[in-house]
mmCIF file of C-alpha atoms and ligand atoms in Angstrom:
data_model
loop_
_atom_site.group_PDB
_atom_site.id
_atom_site.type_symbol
_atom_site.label_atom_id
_atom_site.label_comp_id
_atom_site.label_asym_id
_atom_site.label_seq_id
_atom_site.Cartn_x
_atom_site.Cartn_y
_atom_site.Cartn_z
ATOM 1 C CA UNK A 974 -5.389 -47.935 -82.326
ATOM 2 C CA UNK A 975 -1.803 -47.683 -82.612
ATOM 3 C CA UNK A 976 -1.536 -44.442 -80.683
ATOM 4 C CA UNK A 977 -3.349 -45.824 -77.870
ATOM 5 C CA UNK A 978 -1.560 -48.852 -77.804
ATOM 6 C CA UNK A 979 1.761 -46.707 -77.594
ATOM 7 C CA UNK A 980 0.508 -44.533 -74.964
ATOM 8 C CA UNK A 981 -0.455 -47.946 -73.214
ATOM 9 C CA UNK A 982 3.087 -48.911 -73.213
ATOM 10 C CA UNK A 983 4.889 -45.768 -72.165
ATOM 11 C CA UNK A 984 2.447 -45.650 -69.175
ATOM 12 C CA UNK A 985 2.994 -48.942 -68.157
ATOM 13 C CA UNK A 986 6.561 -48.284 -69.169
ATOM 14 C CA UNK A 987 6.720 -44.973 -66.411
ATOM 15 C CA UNK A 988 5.003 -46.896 -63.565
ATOM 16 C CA UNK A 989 7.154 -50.100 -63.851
ATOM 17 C CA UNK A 990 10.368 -47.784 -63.689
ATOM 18 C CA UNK A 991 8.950 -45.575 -60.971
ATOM 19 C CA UNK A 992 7.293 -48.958 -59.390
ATOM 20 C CA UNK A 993 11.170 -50.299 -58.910
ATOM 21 C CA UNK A 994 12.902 -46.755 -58.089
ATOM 22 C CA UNK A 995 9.957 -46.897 -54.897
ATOM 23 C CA UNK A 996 8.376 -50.395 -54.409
ATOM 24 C CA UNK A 997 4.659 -49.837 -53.843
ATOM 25 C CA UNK A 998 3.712 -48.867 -50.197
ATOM 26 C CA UNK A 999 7.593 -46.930 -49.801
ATOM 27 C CA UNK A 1000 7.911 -43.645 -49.042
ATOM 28 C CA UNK A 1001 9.616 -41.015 -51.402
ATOM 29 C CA UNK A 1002 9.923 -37.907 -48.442
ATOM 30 C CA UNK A 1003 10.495 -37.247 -45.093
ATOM 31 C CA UNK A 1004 8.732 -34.361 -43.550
ATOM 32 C CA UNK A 1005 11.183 -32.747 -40.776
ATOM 33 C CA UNK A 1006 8.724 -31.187 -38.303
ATOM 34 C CA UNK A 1007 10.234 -29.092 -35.835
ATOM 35 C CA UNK A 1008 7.557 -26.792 -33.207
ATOM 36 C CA UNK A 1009 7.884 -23.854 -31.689
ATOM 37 C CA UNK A 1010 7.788 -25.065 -27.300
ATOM 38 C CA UNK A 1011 6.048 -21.354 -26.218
ATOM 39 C CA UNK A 1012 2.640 -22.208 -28.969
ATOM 40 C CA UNK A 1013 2.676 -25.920 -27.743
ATOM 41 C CA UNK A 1014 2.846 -25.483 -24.383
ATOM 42 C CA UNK A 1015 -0.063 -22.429 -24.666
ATOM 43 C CA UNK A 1016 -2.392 -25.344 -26.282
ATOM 44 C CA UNK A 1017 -1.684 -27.499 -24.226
ATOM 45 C CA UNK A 1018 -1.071 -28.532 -20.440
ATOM 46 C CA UNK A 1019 2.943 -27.574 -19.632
ATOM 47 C CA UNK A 1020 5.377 -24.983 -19.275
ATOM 48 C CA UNK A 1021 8.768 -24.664 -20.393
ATOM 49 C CA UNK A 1022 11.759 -22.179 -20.839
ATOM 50 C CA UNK A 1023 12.962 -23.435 -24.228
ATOM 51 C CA UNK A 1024 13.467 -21.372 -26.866
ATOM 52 C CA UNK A 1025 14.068 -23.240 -29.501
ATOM 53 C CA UNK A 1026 12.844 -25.052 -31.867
ATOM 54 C CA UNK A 1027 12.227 -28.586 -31.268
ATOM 55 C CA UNK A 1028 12.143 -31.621 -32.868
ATOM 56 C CA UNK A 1029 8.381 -32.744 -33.124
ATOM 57 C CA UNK A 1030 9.268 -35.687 -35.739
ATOM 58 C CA UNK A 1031 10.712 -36.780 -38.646
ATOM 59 C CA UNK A 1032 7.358 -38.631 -40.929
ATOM 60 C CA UNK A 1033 7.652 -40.751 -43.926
ATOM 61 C CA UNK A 1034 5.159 -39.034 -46.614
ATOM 62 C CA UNK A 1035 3.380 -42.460 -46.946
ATOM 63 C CA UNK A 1036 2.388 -45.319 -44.546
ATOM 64 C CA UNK A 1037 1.614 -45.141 -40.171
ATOM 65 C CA UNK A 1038 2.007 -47.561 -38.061
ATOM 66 C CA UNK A 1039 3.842 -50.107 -40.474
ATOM 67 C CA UNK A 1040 5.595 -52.672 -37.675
ATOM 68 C CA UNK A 1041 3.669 -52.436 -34.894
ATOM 69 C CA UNK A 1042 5.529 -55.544 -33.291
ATOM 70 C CA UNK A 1043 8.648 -53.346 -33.915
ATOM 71 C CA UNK A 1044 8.702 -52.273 -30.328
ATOM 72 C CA UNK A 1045 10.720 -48.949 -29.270
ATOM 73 C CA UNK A 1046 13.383 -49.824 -26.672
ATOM 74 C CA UNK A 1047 15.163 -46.819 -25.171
ATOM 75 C CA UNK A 1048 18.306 -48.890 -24.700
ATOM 76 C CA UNK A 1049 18.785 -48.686 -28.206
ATOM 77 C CA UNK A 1050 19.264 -45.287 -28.279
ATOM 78 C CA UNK A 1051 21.085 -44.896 -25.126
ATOM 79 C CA UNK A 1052 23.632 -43.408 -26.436
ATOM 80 C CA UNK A 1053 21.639 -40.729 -28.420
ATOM 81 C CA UNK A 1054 19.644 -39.615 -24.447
ATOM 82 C CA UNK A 1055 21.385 -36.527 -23.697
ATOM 83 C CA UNK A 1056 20.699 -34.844 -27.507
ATOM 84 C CA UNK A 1057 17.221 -36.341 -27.183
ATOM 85 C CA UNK A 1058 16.667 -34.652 -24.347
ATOM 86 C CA UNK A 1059 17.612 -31.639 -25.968
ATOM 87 C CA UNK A 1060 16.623 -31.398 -29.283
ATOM 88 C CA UNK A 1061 13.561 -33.930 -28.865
ATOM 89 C CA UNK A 1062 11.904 -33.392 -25.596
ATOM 90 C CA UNK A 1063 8.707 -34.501 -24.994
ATOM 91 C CA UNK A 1064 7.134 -31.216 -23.500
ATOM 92 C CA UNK A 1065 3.999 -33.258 -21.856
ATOM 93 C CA UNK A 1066 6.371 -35.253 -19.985
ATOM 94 C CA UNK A 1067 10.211 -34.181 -20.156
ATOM 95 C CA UNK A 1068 11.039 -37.533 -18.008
ATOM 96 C CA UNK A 1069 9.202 -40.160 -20.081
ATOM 97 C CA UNK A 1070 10.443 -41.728 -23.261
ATOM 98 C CA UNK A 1071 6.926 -41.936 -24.340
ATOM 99 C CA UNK A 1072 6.770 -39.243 -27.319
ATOM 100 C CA UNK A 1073 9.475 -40.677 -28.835
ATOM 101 C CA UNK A 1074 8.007 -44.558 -28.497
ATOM 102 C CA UNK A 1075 4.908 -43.099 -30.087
ATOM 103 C CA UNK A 1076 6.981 -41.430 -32.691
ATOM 104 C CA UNK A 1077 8.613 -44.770 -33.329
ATOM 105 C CA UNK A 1078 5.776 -46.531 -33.574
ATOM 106 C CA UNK A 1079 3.373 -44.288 -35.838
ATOM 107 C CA UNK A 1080 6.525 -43.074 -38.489
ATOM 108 C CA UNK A 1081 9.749 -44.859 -37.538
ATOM 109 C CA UNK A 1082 8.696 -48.096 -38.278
ATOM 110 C CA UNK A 1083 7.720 -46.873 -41.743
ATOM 111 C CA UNK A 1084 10.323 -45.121 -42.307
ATOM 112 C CA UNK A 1085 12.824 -47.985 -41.284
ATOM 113 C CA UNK A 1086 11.572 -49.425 -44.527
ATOM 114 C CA UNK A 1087 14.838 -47.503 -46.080
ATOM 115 C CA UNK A 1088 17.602 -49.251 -45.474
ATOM 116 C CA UNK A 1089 19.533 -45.757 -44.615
ATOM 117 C CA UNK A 1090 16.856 -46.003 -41.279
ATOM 118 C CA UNK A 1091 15.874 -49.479 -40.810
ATOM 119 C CA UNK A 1092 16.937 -49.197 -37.351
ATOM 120 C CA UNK A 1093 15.982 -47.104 -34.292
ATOM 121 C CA UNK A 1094 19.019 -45.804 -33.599
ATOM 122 C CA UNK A 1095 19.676 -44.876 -37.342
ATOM 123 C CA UNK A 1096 16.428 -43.570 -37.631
ATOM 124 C CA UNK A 1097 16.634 -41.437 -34.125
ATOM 125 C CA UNK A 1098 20.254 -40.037 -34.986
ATOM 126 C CA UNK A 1099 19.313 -39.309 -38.300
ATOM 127 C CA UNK A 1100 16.391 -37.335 -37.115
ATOM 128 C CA UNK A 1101 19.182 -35.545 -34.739
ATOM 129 C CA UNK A 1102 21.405 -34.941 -37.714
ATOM 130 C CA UNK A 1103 18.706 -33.280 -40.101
ATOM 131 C CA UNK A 1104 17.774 -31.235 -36.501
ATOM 132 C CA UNK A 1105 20.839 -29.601 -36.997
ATOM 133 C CA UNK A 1106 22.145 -29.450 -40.549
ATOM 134 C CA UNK A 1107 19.059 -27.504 -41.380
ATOM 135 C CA UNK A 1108 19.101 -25.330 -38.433
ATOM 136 C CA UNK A 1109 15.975 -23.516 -38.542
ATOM 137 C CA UNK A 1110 17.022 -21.663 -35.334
ATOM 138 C CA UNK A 1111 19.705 -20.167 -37.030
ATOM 139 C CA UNK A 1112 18.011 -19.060 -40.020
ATOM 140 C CA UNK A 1113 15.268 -17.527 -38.450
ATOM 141 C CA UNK A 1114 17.926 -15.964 -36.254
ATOM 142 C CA UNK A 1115 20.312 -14.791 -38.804
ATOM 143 C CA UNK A 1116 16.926 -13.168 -40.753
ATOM 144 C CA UNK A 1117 15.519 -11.272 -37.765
ATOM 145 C CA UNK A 1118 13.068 -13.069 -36.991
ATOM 146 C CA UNK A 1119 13.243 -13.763 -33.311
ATOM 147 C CA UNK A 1120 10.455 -14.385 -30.371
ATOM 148 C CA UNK A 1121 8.797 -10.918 -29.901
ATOM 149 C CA UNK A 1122 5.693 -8.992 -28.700
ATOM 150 C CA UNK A 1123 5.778 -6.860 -32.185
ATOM 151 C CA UNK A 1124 4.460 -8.962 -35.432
ATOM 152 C CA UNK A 1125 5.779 -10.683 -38.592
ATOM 153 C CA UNK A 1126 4.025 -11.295 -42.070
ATOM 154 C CA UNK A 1127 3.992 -14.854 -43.035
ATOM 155 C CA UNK A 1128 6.145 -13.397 -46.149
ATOM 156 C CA UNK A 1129 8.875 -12.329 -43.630
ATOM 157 C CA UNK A 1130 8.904 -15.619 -42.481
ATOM 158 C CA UNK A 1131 8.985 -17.734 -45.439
ATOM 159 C CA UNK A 1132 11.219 -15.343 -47.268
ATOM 160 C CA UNK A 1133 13.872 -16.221 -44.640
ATOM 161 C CA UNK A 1134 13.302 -19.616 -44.907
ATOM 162 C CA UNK A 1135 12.987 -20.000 -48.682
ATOM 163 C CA UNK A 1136 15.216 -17.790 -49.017
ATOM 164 C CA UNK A 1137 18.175 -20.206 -47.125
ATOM 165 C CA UNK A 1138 17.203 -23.383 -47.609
ATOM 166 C CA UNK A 1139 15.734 -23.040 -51.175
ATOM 167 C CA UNK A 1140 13.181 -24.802 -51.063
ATOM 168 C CA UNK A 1141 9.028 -24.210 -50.104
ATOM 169 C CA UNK A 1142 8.204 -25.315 -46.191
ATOM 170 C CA UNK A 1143 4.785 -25.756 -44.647
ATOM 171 C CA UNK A 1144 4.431 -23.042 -41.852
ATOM 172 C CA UNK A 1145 1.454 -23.978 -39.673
ATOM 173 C CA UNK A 1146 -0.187 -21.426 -36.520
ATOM 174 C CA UNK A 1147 -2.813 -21.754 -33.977
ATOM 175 C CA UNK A 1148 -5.581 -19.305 -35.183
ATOM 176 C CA UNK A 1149 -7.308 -17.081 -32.731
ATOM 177 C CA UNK A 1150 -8.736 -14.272 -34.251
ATOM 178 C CA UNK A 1151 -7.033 -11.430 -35.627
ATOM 179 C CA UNK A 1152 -3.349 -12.816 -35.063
ATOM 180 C CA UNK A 1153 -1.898 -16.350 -35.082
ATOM 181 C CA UNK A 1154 0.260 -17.696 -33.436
ATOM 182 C CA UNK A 1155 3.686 -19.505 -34.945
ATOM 183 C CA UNK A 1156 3.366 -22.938 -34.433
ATOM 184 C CA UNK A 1157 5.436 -25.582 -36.320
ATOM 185 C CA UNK A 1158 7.125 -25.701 -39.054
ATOM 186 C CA UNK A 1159 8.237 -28.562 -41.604
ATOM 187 C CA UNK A 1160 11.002 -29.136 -44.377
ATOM 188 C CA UNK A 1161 10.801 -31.918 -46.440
ATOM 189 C CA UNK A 1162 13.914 -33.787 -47.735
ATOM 190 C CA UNK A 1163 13.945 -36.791 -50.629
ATOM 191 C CA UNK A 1164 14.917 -40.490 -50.045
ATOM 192 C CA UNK A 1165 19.063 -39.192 -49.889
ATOM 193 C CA UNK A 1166 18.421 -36.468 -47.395
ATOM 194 C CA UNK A 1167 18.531 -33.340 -49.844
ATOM 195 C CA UNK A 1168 15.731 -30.633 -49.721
ATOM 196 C CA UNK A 1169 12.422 -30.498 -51.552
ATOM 197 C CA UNK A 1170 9.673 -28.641 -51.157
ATOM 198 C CA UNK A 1171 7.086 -29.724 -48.994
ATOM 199 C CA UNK A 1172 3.609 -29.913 -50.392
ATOM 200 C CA UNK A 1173 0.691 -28.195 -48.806
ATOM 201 C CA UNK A 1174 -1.876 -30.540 -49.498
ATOM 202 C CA UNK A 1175 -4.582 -30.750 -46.652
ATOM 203 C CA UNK A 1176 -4.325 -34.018 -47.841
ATOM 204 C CA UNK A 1177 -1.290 -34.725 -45.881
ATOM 205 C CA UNK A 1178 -2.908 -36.338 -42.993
ATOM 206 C CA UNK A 1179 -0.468 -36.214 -40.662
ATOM 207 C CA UNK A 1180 0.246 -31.900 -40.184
ATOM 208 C CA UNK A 1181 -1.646 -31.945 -37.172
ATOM 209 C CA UNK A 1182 -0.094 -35.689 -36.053
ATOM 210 C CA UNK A 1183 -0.111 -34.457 -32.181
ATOM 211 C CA UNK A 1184 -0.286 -37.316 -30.371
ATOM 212 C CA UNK A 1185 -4.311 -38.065 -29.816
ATOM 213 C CA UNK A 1186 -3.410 -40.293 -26.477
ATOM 214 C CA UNK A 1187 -1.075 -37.239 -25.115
ATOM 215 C CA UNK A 1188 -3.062 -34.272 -25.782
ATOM 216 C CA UNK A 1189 -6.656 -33.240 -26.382
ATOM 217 C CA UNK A 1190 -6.752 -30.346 -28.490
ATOM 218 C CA UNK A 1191 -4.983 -31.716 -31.615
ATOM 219 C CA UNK A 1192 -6.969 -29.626 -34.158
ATOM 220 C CA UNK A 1193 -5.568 -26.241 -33.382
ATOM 221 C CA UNK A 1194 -2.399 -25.877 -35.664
ATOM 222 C CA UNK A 1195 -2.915 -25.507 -39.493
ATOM 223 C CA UNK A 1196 -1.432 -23.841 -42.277
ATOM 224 C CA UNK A 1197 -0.364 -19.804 -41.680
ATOM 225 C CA UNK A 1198 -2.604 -17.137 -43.125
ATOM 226 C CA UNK A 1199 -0.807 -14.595 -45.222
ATOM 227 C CA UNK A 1200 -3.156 -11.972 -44.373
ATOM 228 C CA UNK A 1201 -3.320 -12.093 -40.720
ATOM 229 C CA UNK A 1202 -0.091 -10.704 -38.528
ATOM 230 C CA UNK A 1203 2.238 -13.696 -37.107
ATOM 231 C CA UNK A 1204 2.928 -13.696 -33.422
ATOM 232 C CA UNK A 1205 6.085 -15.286 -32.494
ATOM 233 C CA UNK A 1206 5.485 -15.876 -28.306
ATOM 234 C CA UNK A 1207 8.732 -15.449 -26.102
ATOM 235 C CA UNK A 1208 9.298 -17.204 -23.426
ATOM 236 C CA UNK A 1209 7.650 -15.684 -20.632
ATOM 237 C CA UNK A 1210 9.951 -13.593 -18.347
ATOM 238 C CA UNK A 1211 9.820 -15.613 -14.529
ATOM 239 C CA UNK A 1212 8.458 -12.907 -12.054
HETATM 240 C C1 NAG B 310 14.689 -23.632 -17.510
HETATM 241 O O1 NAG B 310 14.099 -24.534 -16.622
HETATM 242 C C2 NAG B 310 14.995 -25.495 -16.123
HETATM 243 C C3 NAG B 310 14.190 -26.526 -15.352
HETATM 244 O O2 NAG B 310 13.066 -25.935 -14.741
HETATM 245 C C4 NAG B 310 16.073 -24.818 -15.306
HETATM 246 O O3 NAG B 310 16.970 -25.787 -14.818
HETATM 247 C C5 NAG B 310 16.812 -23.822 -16.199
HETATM 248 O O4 NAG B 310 17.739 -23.111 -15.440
HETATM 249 C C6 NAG B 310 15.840 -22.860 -16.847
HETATM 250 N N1 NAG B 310 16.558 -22.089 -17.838
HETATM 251 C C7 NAG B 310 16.364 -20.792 -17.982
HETATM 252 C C8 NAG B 310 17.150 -20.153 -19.071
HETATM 253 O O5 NAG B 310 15.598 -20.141 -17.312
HETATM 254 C C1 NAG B 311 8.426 -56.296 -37.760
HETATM 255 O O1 NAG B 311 9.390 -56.103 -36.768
HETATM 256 C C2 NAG B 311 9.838 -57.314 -36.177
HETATM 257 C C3 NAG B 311 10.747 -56.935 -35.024
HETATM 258 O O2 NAG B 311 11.818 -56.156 -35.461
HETATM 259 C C4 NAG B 311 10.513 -58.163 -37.230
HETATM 260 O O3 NAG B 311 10.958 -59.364 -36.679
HETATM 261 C C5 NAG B 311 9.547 -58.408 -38.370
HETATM 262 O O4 NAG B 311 10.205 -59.089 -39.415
HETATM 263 C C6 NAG B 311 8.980 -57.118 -38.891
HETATM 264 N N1 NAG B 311 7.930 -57.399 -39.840
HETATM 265 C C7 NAG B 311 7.932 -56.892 -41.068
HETATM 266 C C8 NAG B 311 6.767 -57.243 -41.913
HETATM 267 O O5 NAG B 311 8.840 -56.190 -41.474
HETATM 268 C C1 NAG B 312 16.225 -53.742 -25.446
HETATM 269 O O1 NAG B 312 17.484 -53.750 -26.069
HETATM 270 C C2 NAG B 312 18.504 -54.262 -25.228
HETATM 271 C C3 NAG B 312 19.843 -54.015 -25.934
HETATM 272 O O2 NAG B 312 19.856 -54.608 -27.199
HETATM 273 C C4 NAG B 312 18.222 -55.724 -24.945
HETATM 274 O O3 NAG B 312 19.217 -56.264 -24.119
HETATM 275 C C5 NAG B 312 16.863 -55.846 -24.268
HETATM 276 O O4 NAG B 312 16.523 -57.194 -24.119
HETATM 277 C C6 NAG B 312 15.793 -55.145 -25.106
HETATM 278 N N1 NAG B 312 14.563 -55.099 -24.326
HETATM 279 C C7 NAG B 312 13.415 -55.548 -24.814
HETATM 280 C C8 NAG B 312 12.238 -55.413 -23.927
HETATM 281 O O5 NAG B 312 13.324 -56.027 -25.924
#
């Protein structure tokens, strides 16, 4: 009786102290998803000359849609336009502020449950900020691993990526066949903005979180294959 009774109390004991560190409902990550323009734009309807990486969106790990009278307004981030623009286009619709009102609506809002975000413009210049102090363009760069018509491994890839930033990513293709094709790729930081590694549960609902009203094929990208060769598209060369 009395070893139940303790075990009773240190249980209740770790989920009160856990319970206040994250009040029920709050989100302990951030998953920093960035894509790959060349594989989104060959799913779906658009073109585009970037190559880079770009920002897809920065997603609490728990809760969608919390605020939904929380309405984006662009003028808020006014400021922020011209690095949106850049670093956070909207490849369906370069012109329209829509992916990022979407974005907003479906994460921001929950993650604007921190204080450190509990605005849009904090929560779309942070997303900038993490964009570039863990420059995935740069590592993948600096490793070798550039756009090509010649194959990676998967190991090549996360080795260079694991092998900067420390800590495990989820790497996510299209699949067709016998090669697929680099899609998007996510980093995971904790409630202070520091690395962690990113879990690679199917259970996280949200790796394929295309928008469903902007797109129709949403189910293509999932998690790399480490025994199938990685195609990393260039961007086509204008004839
Ligand atoms: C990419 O496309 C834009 C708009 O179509 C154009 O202004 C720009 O010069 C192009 N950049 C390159 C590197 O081709
Ligand atoms: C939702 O957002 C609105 C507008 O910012 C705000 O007034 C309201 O208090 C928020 N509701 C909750 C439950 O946070
Ligand atoms: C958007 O924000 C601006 C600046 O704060 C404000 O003047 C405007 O009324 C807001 N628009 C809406 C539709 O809430």
């Amino acid at each position: 009786m009395r070893f139940i009774a303790l075990a009773v109390i240190l249980c209740a004991g770790y989920f009160c102290s856990t319970a206040f560190a994250h009040p029920r409902g709050d989100w302990t990550k951030l998953i920093i998803t960035r894509h790959w323009p060349q594989t989104f734009c060959s799913v779906e309807q658009c073109t585009t000359n970037l190559s880079y990486w770009t920002l897809h969106g920065l997603w609490p790990n728990t809760g969608m849609r919390c605020n939904t009278s929380w309405h984006f307004n662009v003028s808020l981030i006014e400021d922020l336009i011209p690095e949106m623009e850049k670093y956070w286009p909207d490849l369906l619709a370069p012109t329209s502020p829509k992916f990022w009102q979407y974005e907003w609506t479906k994460h921001g809002t929950c993650a604007a449950k921190a204080d450190s975000l509990n605005s849009q413009h904090k929560y779309f210049s942070k997303a900038l900020e993490l964009n570039l102090k863990y420059d995935l363009n740069s590592v993948l760069k600096n490793n070798n691993i550039v756009p090509s018509e010649e194959y990676y491994t998967l190991d090549q890839v996360e080795t260079a990526i694991t092998g900067f930033f420390g800590v495990k990513s989820k790497i996510q293709c299209v699949h067709s066949g016998k090669v697929q094709t680099l899609g998007q790729i996510e980093l995971c930081v904790d409630r202070d903005f520091q690395l962690i590694d990113c879990e690679k549960s199917s259970k996280e609902i949200w790796s394929n979180d295309i928008p469903a009203v902007l797109v129709s094929s949403q189910s293509d990208l999932s998690v790399c294959d480490h025994s199938v060769p990685v195609y990393y598209p260039p961007v086509p060369s204008r004839s």
